């Protein structure tokens, strides 16, 4: 093993020396070509000659090839001069991140067999169970809340009595607080423009135009202005 290592080291040193010699010769050739190119450029500056221009282009291409080969030789010499150890490849079993604990779990139990599949005996005892978790989502559901206000008339004075109208966040508004909060959060929290929200709602079967959503956002901004002023005053006092 020692002799083999010495032989490998001697061979690597020889390769490095040979690469260094080739690199030094290539550097000298590159320097000579650069000098001749500069001379031809100076001659072309005074007089235009197609033959000199073609010769200059050929020399520039030869110079590019020499520089590329010199770079490859330097990299090969660097790899030959240093020993590299390759680590063995270890295949790791992929591990999936567990689902969050706060999500509700719906347990679906598959009916167990009533008899043994091998001998047909019905004397079965439970050893355990395997649980497979699948992440699922419930699509968004739209609904219309109908608030019924019954009218009553007095038979004695003929006055009409009726409960007050339900509260809305915006004056004469038709959108509920959850809908308004969703629109505002997607616009300012998720950076979702109102036109894309309108298109997505239309695909879900609810027609909310861009102007309607813009009116609702503006009304919510006006309603939340006092709250914003309180927060601003609290922050600036610090």
PDB file of N, CA, C and O in Angstrom, residues 155-231:
ATOM      1  N   UNK A 155    -104.537  46.739  16.476  1.00  0.00           N
ATOM      2  CA  UNK A 155    -105.946  46.854  16.110  1.00  0.00           C
ATOM      3  C   UNK A 155    -106.656  47.996  16.838  1.00  0.00           C
ATOM      4  O   UNK A 155    -107.730  48.417  16.433  1.00  0.00           O
ATOM      5  N   UNK A 156    -105.972  48.472  17.872  1.00  0.00           N
ATOM      6  CA  UNK A 156    -106.625  49.543  18.620  1.00  0.00           C
ATOM      7  C   UNK A 156    -106.248  50.904  18.063  1.00  0.00           C
ATOM      8  O   UNK A 156    -107.114  51.739  17.814  1.00  0.00           O
ATOM      9  N   UNK A 157    -104.910  51.125  17.828  1.00  0.00           N
ATOM     10  CA  UNK A 157    -104.466  52.433  17.320  1.00  0.00           C
ATOM     11  C   UNK A 157    -103.951  52.379  15.893  1.00  0.00           C
ATOM     12  O   UNK A 157    -103.540  53.398  15.334  1.00  0.00           O
ATOM     13  N   UNK A 158    -103.938  51.164  15.312  1.00  0.00           N
ATOM     14  CA  UNK A 158    -103.497  50.957  13.942  1.00  0.00           C
ATOM     15  C   UNK A 158    -102.039  51.358  13.709  1.00  0.00           C
ATOM     16  O   UNK A 158    -101.636  51.698  12.598  1.00  0.00           O
ATOM     17  N   UNK A 159    -101.230  51.329  14.771  1.00  0.00           N
ATOM     18  CA  UNK A 159     -99.793  51.598  14.616  1.00  0.00           C
ATOM     19  C   UNK A 159     -99.081  50.315  14.179  1.00  0.00           C
ATOM     20  O   UNK A 159     -99.469  49.209  14.550  1.00  0.00           O
ATOM     21  N   UNK A 160     -98.023  50.492  13.384  1.00  0.00           N
ATOM     22  CA  UNK A 160     -97.268  49.355  12.871  1.00  0.00           C
ATOM     23  C   UNK A 160     -95.998  49.204  13.705  1.00  0.00           C
ATOM     24  O   UNK A 160     -95.245  50.160  13.922  1.00  0.00           O
ATOM     25  N   UNK A 161     -95.743  48.016  14.168  1.00  0.00           N
ATOM     26  CA  UNK A 161     -94.538  47.700  14.950  1.00  0.00           C
ATOM     27  C   UNK A 161     -93.688  46.692  14.169  1.00  0.00           C
ATOM     28  O   UNK A 161     -94.215  45.741  13.572  1.00  0.00           O
ATOM     29  N   UNK A 162     -92.376  46.918  14.190  1.00  0.00           N
ATOM     30  CA  UNK A 162     -91.448  46.036  13.481  1.00  0.00           C
ATOM     31  C   UNK A 162     -90.082  46.115  14.145  1.00  0.00           C
ATOM     32  O   UNK A 162     -89.645  47.198  14.556  1.00  0.00           O
ATOM     33  N   UNK A 163     -89.375  45.001  14.273  1.00  0.00           N
ATOM     34  CA  UNK A 163     -88.024  45.036  14.859  1.00  0.00           C
ATOM     35  C   UNK A 163     -87.086  45.866  13.990  1.00  0.00           C
ATOM     36  O   UNK A 163     -87.296  46.034  12.785  1.00  0.00           O
ATOM     37  N   UNK A 164     -86.008  46.386  14.569  1.00  0.00           N
ATOM     38  CA  UNK A 164     -85.055  47.191  13.791  1.00  0.00           C
ATOM     39  C   UNK A 164     -84.302  46.334  12.774  1.00  0.00           C
ATOM     40  O   UNK A 164     -84.201  45.109  12.903  1.00  0.00           O
ATOM     41  N   UNK A 165     -83.783  47.003  11.776  1.00  0.00           N
ATOM     42  CA  UNK A 165     -83.033  46.298  10.725  1.00  0.00           C
ATOM     43  C   UNK A 165     -81.726  45.761  11.292  1.00  0.00           C
ATOM     44  O   UNK A 165     -81.179  46.311  12.264  1.00  0.00           O
ATOM     45  N   UNK A 166     -81.205  44.687  10.741  1.00  0.00           N
ATOM     46  CA  UNK A 166     -79.949  44.126  11.242  1.00  0.00           C
ATOM     47  C   UNK A 166     -78.787  45.080  11.010  1.00  0.00           C
ATOM     48  O   UNK A 166     -78.795  45.911  10.098  1.00  0.00           O
ATOM     49  N   UNK A 167     -77.781  44.939  11.841  1.00  0.00           N
ATOM     50  CA  UNK A 167     -76.600  45.803  11.768  1.00  0.00           C
ATOM     51  C   UNK A 167     -75.712  45.385  10.602  1.00  0.00           C
ATOM     52  O   UNK A 167     -75.481  44.190  10.369  1.00  0.00           O
ATOM     53  N   UNK A 168     -75.197  46.353   9.860  1.00  0.00           N
ATOM     54  CA  UNK A 168     -74.229  46.128   8.797  1.00  0.00           C
ATOM     55  C   UNK A 168     -73.013  47.015   9.053  1.00  0.00           C
ATOM     56  O   UNK A 168     -73.140  48.137   9.571  1.00  0.00           O
ATOM     57  N   UNK A 169     -71.873  46.495   8.668  1.00  0.00           N
ATOM     58  CA  UNK A 169     -70.631  47.242   8.904  1.00  0.00           C
ATOM     59  C   UNK A 169     -70.622  48.527   8.100  1.00  0.00           C
ATOM     60  O   UNK A 169     -70.220  49.591   8.598  1.00  0.00           O
ATOM     61  N   UNK A 170     -71.047  48.467   6.858  1.00  0.00           N
ATOM     62  CA  UNK A 170     -71.096  49.645   6.002  1.00  0.00           C
ATOM     63  C   UNK A 170     -72.543  50.105   5.878  1.00  0.00           C
ATOM     64  O   UNK A 170     -73.469  49.291   5.956  1.00  0.00           O
ATOM     65  N   UNK A 171     -72.779  51.384   5.688  1.00  0.00           N
ATOM     66  CA  UNK A 171     -74.154  51.882   5.560  1.00  0.00           C
ATOM     67  C   UNK A 171     -74.860  51.251   4.361  1.00  0.00           C
ATOM     68  O   UNK A 171     -74.312  51.217   3.259  1.00  0.00           O
ATOM     69  N   UNK A 172     -76.063  50.764   4.595  1.00  0.00           N
ATOM     70  CA  UNK A 172     -76.867  50.100   3.570  1.00  0.00           C
ATOM     71  C   UNK A 172     -76.053  49.002   2.859  1.00  0.00           C
ATOM     72  O   UNK A 172     -76.167  48.788   1.665  1.00  0.00           O
ATOM     73  N   UNK A 173     -75.241  48.334   3.637  1.00  0.00           N
ATOM     74  CA  UNK A 173     -74.384  47.304   3.072  1.00  0.00           C
ATOM     75  C   UNK A 173     -75.117  45.992   2.900  1.00  0.00           C
ATOM     76  O   UNK A 173     -76.126  45.726   3.546  1.00  0.00           O
ATOM     77  N   UNK A 174     -74.592  45.169   2.027  1.00  0.00           N
ATOM     78  CA  UNK A 174     -75.184  43.856   1.766  1.00  0.00           C
ATOM     79  C   UNK A 174     -74.203  42.737   2.114  1.00  0.00           C
ATOM     80  O   UNK A 174     -74.580  41.570   2.105  1.00  0.00           O
ATOM     81  N   UNK A 175     -72.934  43.079   2.384  1.00  0.00           N
ATOM     82  CA  UNK A 175     -71.905  42.079   2.651  1.00  0.00           C
ATOM     83  C   UNK A 175     -71.753  41.892   4.147  1.00  0.00           C
ATOM     84  O   UNK A 175     -71.746  42.861   4.920  1.00  0.00           O
ATOM     85  N   UNK A 176     -71.620  40.636   4.539  1.00  0.00           N
ATOM     86  CA  UNK A 176     -71.418  40.326   5.940  1.00  0.00           C
ATOM     87  C   UNK A 176     -70.002  40.630   6.406  1.00  0.00           C
ATOM     88  O   UNK A 176     -69.093  40.855   5.600  1.00  0.00           O
ATOM     89  N   UNK A 177     -69.783  40.629   7.709  1.00  0.00           N
ATOM     90  CA  UNK A 177     -68.442  40.963   8.228  1.00  0.00           C
ATOM     91  C   UNK A 177     -67.378  39.956   7.808  1.00  0.00           C
ATOM     92  O   UNK A 177     -66.239  40.328   7.554  1.00  0.00           O
ATOM     93  N   UNK A 178     -67.728  38.668   7.714  1.00  0.00           N
ATOM     94  CA  UNK A 178     -66.745  37.673   7.296  1.00  0.00           C
ATOM     95  C   UNK A 178     -66.322  37.885   5.842  1.00  0.00           C
ATOM     96  O   UNK A 178     -65.140  37.750   5.498  1.00  0.00           O
ATOM     97  N   UNK A 179     -67.275  38.226   4.980  1.00  0.00           N
ATOM     98  CA  UNK A 179     -66.949  38.486   3.577  1.00  0.00           C
ATOM     99  C   UNK A 179     -66.059  39.719   3.443  1.00  0.00           C
ATOM    100  O   UNK A 179     -65.076  39.715   2.697  1.00  0.00           O
ATOM    101  N   UNK A 180     -66.403  40.788   4.167  1.00  0.00           N
ATOM    102  CA  UNK A 180     -65.581  41.999   4.111  1.00  0.00           C
ATOM    103  C   UNK A 180     -64.175  41.740   4.638  1.00  0.00           C
ATOM    104  O   UNK A 180     -63.185  42.219   4.067  1.00  0.00           O
ATOM    105  N   UNK A 181     -64.081  40.979   5.733  1.00  0.00           N
ATOM    106  CA  UNK A 181     -62.761  40.661   6.280  1.00  0.00           C
ATOM    107  C   UNK A 181     -61.941  39.838   5.299  1.00  0.00           C
ATOM    108  O   UNK A 181     -60.726  40.044   5.151  1.00  0.00           O
ATOM    109  N   UNK A 182     -62.580  38.909   4.576  1.00  0.00           N
ATOM    110  CA  UNK A 182     -61.870  38.100   3.599  1.00  0.00           C
ATOM    111  C   UNK A 182     -61.353  38.961   2.445  1.00  0.00           C
ATOM    112  O   UNK A 182     -60.202  38.808   2.012  1.00  0.00           O
ATOM    113  N   UNK A 183     -62.189  39.885   1.952  1.00  0.00           N
ATOM    114  CA  UNK A 183     -61.774  40.739   0.842  1.00  0.00           C
ATOM    115  C   UNK A 183     -60.604  41.635   1.257  1.00  0.00           C
ATOM    116  O   UNK A 183     -59.609  41.780   0.535  1.00  0.00           O
ATOM    117  N   UNK A 184     -60.700  42.216   2.452  1.00  0.00           N
ATOM    118  CA  UNK A 184     -59.629  43.104   2.922  1.00  0.00           C
ATOM    119  C   UNK A 184     -58.336  42.336   3.162  1.00  0.00           C
ATOM    120  O   UNK A 184     -57.242  42.807   2.834  1.00  0.00           O
ATOM    121  N   UNK A 185     -58.451  41.153   3.752  1.00  0.00           N
ATOM    122  CA  UNK A 185     -57.238  40.383   4.036  1.00  0.00           C
ATOM    123  C   UNK A 185     -56.557  39.921   2.751  1.00  0.00           C
ATOM    124  O   UNK A 185     -55.328  39.963   2.632  1.00  0.00           O
ATOM    125  N   UNK A 186     -57.353  39.484   1.752  1.00  0.00           N
ATOM    126  CA  UNK A 186     -56.738  39.054   0.506  1.00  0.00           C
ATOM    127  C   UNK A 186     -56.113  40.221  -0.250  1.00  0.00           C
ATOM    128  O   UNK A 186     -55.116  40.047  -0.938  1.00  0.00           O
ATOM    129  N   UNK A 187     -56.678  41.420  -0.108  1.00  0.00           N
ATOM    130  CA  UNK A 187     -56.119  42.579  -0.812  1.00  0.00           C
ATOM    131  C   UNK A 187     -54.858  43.091  -0.132  1.00  0.00           C
ATOM    132  O   UNK A 187     -53.836  43.324  -0.789  1.00  0.00           O
ATOM    133  N   UNK A 188     -54.918  43.297   1.200  1.00  0.00           N
ATOM    134  CA  UNK A 188     -53.790  43.911   1.894  1.00  0.00           C
ATOM    135  C   UNK A 188     -52.850  42.887   2.523  1.00  0.00           C
ATOM    136  O   UNK A 188     -51.665  43.167   2.687  1.00  0.00           O
ATOM    137  N   UNK A 189     -53.373  41.714   2.891  1.00  0.00           N
ATOM    138  CA  UNK A 189     -52.519  40.714   3.510  1.00  0.00           C
ATOM    139  C   UNK A 189     -51.901  39.754   2.524  1.00  0.00           C
ATOM    140  O   UNK A 189     -50.738  39.363   2.659  1.00  0.00           O
ATOM    141  N   UNK A 190     -52.672  39.350   1.491  1.00  0.00           N
ATOM    142  CA  UNK A 190     -52.176  38.426   0.480  1.00  0.00           C
ATOM    143  C   UNK A 190     -51.794  39.123  -0.830  1.00  0.00           C
ATOM    144  O   UNK A 190     -51.395  38.442  -1.775  1.00  0.00           O
ATOM    145  N   UNK A 191     -51.949  40.457  -0.902  1.00  0.00           N
ATOM    146  CA  UNK A 191     -51.599  41.240  -2.099  1.00  0.00           C
ATOM    147  C   UNK A 191     -52.330  40.705  -3.336  1.00  0.00           C
ATOM    148  O   UNK A 191     -51.754  40.557  -4.411  1.00  0.00           O
ATOM    149  N   UNK A 192     -53.604  40.419  -3.162  1.00  0.00           N
ATOM    150  CA  UNK A 192     -54.428  39.902  -4.255  1.00  0.00           C
ATOM    151  C   UNK A 192     -55.279  41.058  -4.788  1.00  0.00           C
ATOM    152  O   UNK A 192     -56.124  41.591  -4.071  1.00  0.00           O
ATOM    153  N   UNK A 193     -55.085  41.480  -6.042  1.00  0.00           N
ATOM    154  CA  UNK A 193     -55.873  42.608  -6.576  1.00  0.00           C
ATOM    155  C   UNK A 193     -57.367  42.278  -6.604  1.00  0.00           C
ATOM    156  O   UNK A 193     -57.780  41.123  -6.637  1.00  0.00           O
ATOM    157  N   UNK A 194     -58.161  43.333  -6.608  1.00  0.00           N
ATOM    158  CA  UNK A 194     -59.614  43.156  -6.567  1.00  0.00           C
ATOM    159  C   UNK A 194     -60.139  42.529  -7.855  1.00  0.00           C
ATOM    160  O   UNK A 194     -61.131  41.803  -7.816  1.00  0.00           O
ATOM    161  N   UNK A 195     -59.491  42.795  -8.990  1.00  0.00           N
ATOM    162  CA  UNK A 195     -59.990  42.200 -10.235  1.00  0.00           C
ATOM    163  C   UNK A 195     -59.819  40.678 -10.229  1.00  0.00           C
ATOM    164  O   UNK A 195     -60.679  39.943 -10.715  1.00  0.00           O
ATOM    165  N   UNK A 196     -58.716  40.185  -9.647  1.00  0.00           N
ATOM    166  CA  UNK A 196     -58.547  38.735  -9.562  1.00  0.00           C
ATOM    167  C   UNK A 196     -59.529  38.129  -8.566  1.00  0.00           C
ATOM    168  O   UNK A 196     -60.029  37.015  -8.782  1.00  0.00           O
ATOM    169  N   UNK A 197     -59.799  38.845  -7.479  1.00  0.00           N
ATOM    170  CA  UNK A 197     -60.812  38.355  -6.540  1.00  0.00           C
ATOM    171  C   UNK A 197     -62.173  38.267  -7.217  1.00  0.00           C
ATOM    172  O   UNK A 197     -62.908  37.280  -7.031  1.00  0.00           O
ATOM    173  N   UNK A 198     -62.516  39.285  -8.000  1.00  0.00           N
ATOM    174  CA  UNK A 198     -63.808  39.279  -8.683  1.00  0.00           C
ATOM    175  C   UNK A 198     -63.903  38.102  -9.657  1.00  0.00           C
ATOM    176  O   UNK A 198     -64.945  37.434  -9.737  1.00  0.00           O
ATOM    177  N   UNK A 199     -62.824  37.822 -10.391  1.00  0.00           N
ATOM    178  CA  UNK A 199     -62.834  36.693 -11.319  1.00  0.00           C
ATOM    179  C   UNK A 199     -62.964  35.362 -10.579  1.00  0.00           C
ATOM    180  O   UNK A 199     -63.680  34.459 -11.024  1.00  0.00           O
ATOM    181  N   UNK A 200     -62.275  35.227  -9.440  1.00  0.00           N
ATOM    182  CA  UNK A 200     -62.367  33.976  -8.690  1.00  0.00           C
ATOM    183  C   UNK A 200     -63.750  33.777  -8.106  1.00  0.00           C
ATOM    184  O   UNK A 200     -64.290  32.669  -8.119  1.00  0.00           O
ATOM    185  N   UNK A 201     -64.360  34.843  -7.591  1.00  0.00           N
ATOM    186  CA  UNK A 201     -65.709  34.726  -7.052  1.00  0.00           C
ATOM    187  C   UNK A 201     -66.708  34.370  -8.160  1.00  0.00           C
ATOM    188  O   UNK A 201     -67.655  33.615  -7.924  1.00  0.00           O
ATOM    189  N   UNK A 202     -66.492  34.925  -9.368  1.00  0.00           N
ATOM    190  CA  UNK A 202     -67.388  34.599 -10.489  1.00  0.00           C
ATOM    191  C   UNK A 202     -67.284  33.122 -10.857  1.00  0.00           C
ATOM    192  O   UNK A 202     -68.286  32.486 -11.197  1.00  0.00           O
ATOM    193  N   UNK A 203     -66.072  32.554 -10.802  1.00  0.00           N
ATOM    194  CA  UNK A 203     -65.933  31.125 -11.088  1.00  0.00           C
ATOM    195  C   UNK A 203     -66.611  30.269 -10.022  1.00  0.00           C
ATOM    196  O   UNK A 203     -67.004  29.129 -10.297  1.00  0.00           O
ATOM    197  N   UNK A 204     -66.774  30.818  -8.806  1.00  0.00           N
ATOM    198  CA  UNK A 204     -67.449  30.087  -7.737  1.00  0.00           C
ATOM    199  C   UNK A 204     -68.959  30.310  -7.757  1.00  0.00           C
ATOM    200  O   UNK A 204     -69.658  29.810  -6.874  1.00  0.00           O
ATOM    201  N   UNK A 205     -69.451  31.090  -8.731  1.00  0.00           N
ATOM    202  CA  UNK A 205     -70.889  31.278  -8.872  1.00  0.00           C
ATOM    203  C   UNK A 205     -71.432  32.531  -8.225  1.00  0.00           C
ATOM    204  O   UNK A 205     -72.654  32.694  -8.151  1.00  0.00           O
ATOM    205  N   UNK A 206     -70.579  33.436  -7.743  1.00  0.00           N
ATOM    206  CA  UNK A 206     -71.021  34.672  -7.091  1.00  0.00           C
ATOM    207  C   UNK A 206     -70.488  35.843  -7.907  1.00  0.00           C
ATOM    208  O   UNK A 206     -69.270  35.989  -8.075  1.00  0.00           O
ATOM    209  N   UNK A 207     -71.384  36.669  -8.406  1.00  0.00           N
ATOM    210  CA  UNK A 207     -71.008  37.798  -9.266  1.00  0.00           C
ATOM    211  C   UNK A 207     -70.811  39.039  -8.406  1.00  0.00           C
ATOM    212  O   UNK A 207     -71.778  39.651  -7.947  1.00  0.00           O
ATOM    213  N   UNK A 208     -69.554  39.408  -8.165  1.00  0.00           N
ATOM    214  CA  UNK A 208     -69.200  40.639  -7.459  1.00  0.00           C
ATOM    215  C   UNK A 208     -68.267  41.421  -8.371  1.00  0.00           C
ATOM    216  O   UNK A 208     -67.116  41.032  -8.582  1.00  0.00           O
ATOM    217  N   UNK A 209     -68.769  42.512  -8.912  1.00  0.00           N
ATOM    218  CA  UNK A 209     -67.982  43.273  -9.879  1.00  0.00           C
ATOM    219  C   UNK A 209     -66.828  43.993  -9.190  1.00  0.00           C
ATOM    220  O   UNK A 209     -66.782  44.138  -7.963  1.00  0.00           O
ATOM    221  N   UNK A 210     -65.898  44.471 -10.013  1.00  0.00           N
ATOM    222  CA  UNK A 210     -64.733  45.177  -9.490  1.00  0.00           C
ATOM    223  C   UNK A 210     -65.135  46.477  -8.803  1.00  0.00           C
ATOM    224  O   UNK A 210     -64.619  46.823  -7.737  1.00  0.00           O
ATOM    225  N   UNK A 211     -66.084  47.211  -9.374  1.00  0.00           N
ATOM    226  CA  UNK A 211     -66.527  48.470  -8.765  1.00  0.00           C
ATOM    227  C   UNK A 211     -67.212  48.213  -7.421  1.00  0.00           C
ATOM    228  O   UNK A 211     -67.039  48.980  -6.471  1.00  0.00           O
ATOM    229  N   UNK A 212     -67.968  47.111  -7.328  1.00  0.00           N
ATOM    230  CA  UNK A 212     -68.628  46.789  -6.064  1.00  0.00           C
ATOM    231  C   UNK A 212     -67.612  46.487  -4.977  1.00  0.00           C
ATOM    232  O   UNK A 212     -67.721  46.969  -3.839  1.00  0.00           O
ATOM    233  N   UNK A 213     -66.605  45.681  -5.305  1.00  0.00           N
ATOM    234  CA  UNK A 213     -65.566  45.366  -4.319  1.00  0.00           C
ATOM    235  C   UNK A 213     -64.787  46.624  -3.925  1.00  0.00           C
ATOM    236  O   UNK A 213     -64.437  46.801  -2.749  1.00  0.00           O
ATOM    237  N   UNK A 214     -64.523  47.499  -4.906  1.00  0.00           N
ATOM    238  CA  UNK A 214     -63.805  48.734  -4.588  1.00  0.00           C
ATOM    239  C   UNK A 214     -64.630  49.622  -3.647  1.00  0.00           C
ATOM    240  O   UNK A 214     -64.089  50.230  -2.717  1.00  0.00           O
ATOM    241  N   UNK A 215     -65.945  49.696  -3.871  1.00  0.00           N
ATOM    242  CA  UNK A 215     -66.809  50.474  -2.968  1.00  0.00           C
ATOM    243  C   UNK A 215     -66.785  49.898  -1.552  1.00  0.00           C
ATOM    244  O   UNK A 215     -66.731  50.648  -0.561  1.00  0.00           O
ATOM    245  N   UNK A 216     -66.809  48.568  -1.440  1.00  0.00           N
ATOM    246  CA  UNK A 216     -66.796  47.948  -0.128  1.00  0.00           C
ATOM    247  C   UNK A 216     -65.468  48.181   0.595  1.00  0.00           C
ATOM    248  O   UNK A 216     -65.438  48.437   1.803  1.00  0.00           O
ATOM    249  N   UNK A 217     -64.364  48.119  -0.139  1.00  0.00           N
ATOM    250  CA  UNK A 217     -63.054  48.385   0.468  1.00  0.00           C
ATOM    251  C   UNK A 217     -62.958  49.832   0.943  1.00  0.00           C
ATOM    252  O   UNK A 217     -62.461  50.128   2.033  1.00  0.00           O
ATOM    253  N   UNK A 218     -63.449  50.753   0.118  1.00  0.00           N
ATOM    254  CA  UNK A 218     -63.427  52.156   0.532  1.00  0.00           C
ATOM    255  C   UNK A 218     -64.296  52.419   1.754  1.00  0.00           C
ATOM    256  O   UNK A 218     -63.905  53.159   2.660  1.00  0.00           O
ATOM    257  N   UNK A 219     -65.487  51.802   1.801  1.00  0.00           N
ATOM    258  CA  UNK A 219     -66.365  51.982   2.956  1.00  0.00           C
ATOM    259  C   UNK A 219     -65.735  51.392   4.216  1.00  0.00           C
ATOM    260  O   UNK A 219     -65.810  51.987   5.305  1.00  0.00           O
ATOM    261  N   UNK A 220     -65.082  50.234   4.088  1.00  0.00           N
ATOM    262  CA  UNK A 220     -64.421  49.628   5.252  1.00  0.00           C
ATOM    263  C   UNK A 220     -63.255  50.498   5.732  1.00  0.00           C
ATOM    264  O   UNK A 220     -63.021  50.615   6.936  1.00  0.00           O
ATOM    265  N   UNK A 221     -62.527  51.092   4.794  1.00  0.00           N
ATOM    266  CA  UNK A 221     -61.434  51.975   5.197  1.00  0.00           C
ATOM    267  C   UNK A 221     -61.952  53.186   5.968  1.00  0.00           C
ATOM    268  O   UNK A 221     -61.342  53.626   6.951  1.00  0.00           O
ATOM    269  N   UNK A 222     -63.108  53.711   5.540  1.00  0.00           N
ATOM    270  CA  UNK A 222     -63.687  54.844   6.263  1.00  0.00           C
ATOM    271  C   UNK A 222     -64.177  54.422   7.646  1.00  0.00           C
ATOM    272  O   UNK A 222     -64.043  55.166   8.621  1.00  0.00           O
ATOM    273  N   UNK A 223     -64.743  53.211   7.744  1.00  0.00           N
ATOM    274  CA  UNK A 223     -65.232  52.742   9.044  1.00  0.00           C
ATOM    275  C   UNK A 223     -64.072  52.477  10.004  1.00  0.00           C
ATOM    276  O   UNK A 223     -64.164  52.764  11.205  1.00  0.00           O
ATOM    277  N   UNK A 224     -62.968  51.963   9.486  1.00  0.00           N
ATOM    278  CA  UNK A 224     -61.829  51.616  10.333  1.00  0.00           C
ATOM    279  C   UNK A 224     -60.900  52.795  10.602  1.00  0.00           C
ATOM    280  O   UNK A 224     -59.901  52.623  11.302  1.00  0.00           O
ATOM    281  N   UNK A 225     -61.215  53.962  10.094  1.00  0.00           N
ATOM    282  CA  UNK A 225     -60.326  55.114  10.298  1.00  0.00           C
ATOM    283  C   UNK A 225     -60.181  55.488  11.776  1.00  0.00           C
ATOM    284  O   UNK A 225     -59.058  55.758  12.228  1.00  0.00           O
ATOM    285  N   UNK A 226     -61.235  55.527  12.595  1.00  0.00           N
ATOM    286  CA  UNK A 226     -61.032  55.826  14.027  1.00  0.00           C
ATOM    287  C   UNK A 226     -60.141  54.793  14.733  1.00  0.00           C
ATOM    288  O   UNK A 226     -59.312  55.157  15.571  1.00  0.00           O
ATOM    289  N   UNK A 227     -60.306  53.520  14.383  1.00  0.00           N
ATOM    290  CA  UNK A 227     -59.447  52.503  14.984  1.00  0.00           C
ATOM    291  C   UNK A 227     -57.993  52.698  14.582  1.00  0.00           C
ATOM    292  O   UNK A 227     -57.070  52.559  15.392  1.00  0.00           O
ATOM    293  N   UNK A 228     -57.786  53.081  13.329  1.00  0.00           N
ATOM    294  CA  UNK A 228     -56.418  53.351  12.860  1.00  0.00           C
ATOM    295  C   UNK A 228     -55.828  54.544  13.602  1.00  0.00           C
ATOM    296  O   UNK A 228     -54.629  54.552  13.944  1.00  0.00           O
ATOM    297  N   UNK A 229     -56.656  55.558  13.871  1.00  0.00           N
ATOM    298  CA  UNK A 229     -56.157  56.721  14.596  1.00  0.00           C
ATOM    299  C   UNK A 229     -55.756  56.346  16.026  1.00  0.00           C
ATOM    300  O   UNK A 229     -54.730  56.818  16.539  1.00  0.00           O
ATOM    301  N   UNK A 230     -56.548  55.511  16.680  1.00  0.00           N
ATOM    302  CA  UNK A 230     -56.188  55.072  18.032  1.00  0.00           C
ATOM    303  C   UNK A 230     -54.883  54.282  18.043  1.00  0.00           C
ATOM    304  O   UNK A 230     -54.022  54.485  18.911  1.00  0.00           O
ATOM    305  N   UNK A 231     -54.717  53.374  17.082  1.00  0.00           N
ATOM    306  CA  UNK A 231     -53.481  52.581  17.011  1.00  0.00           C
ATOM    307  C   UNK A 231     -52.289  53.487  16.714  1.00  0.00           C
ATOM    308  O   UNK A 231     -51.205  53.340  17.298  1.00  0.00           O
TER     309      UNK A 231
END
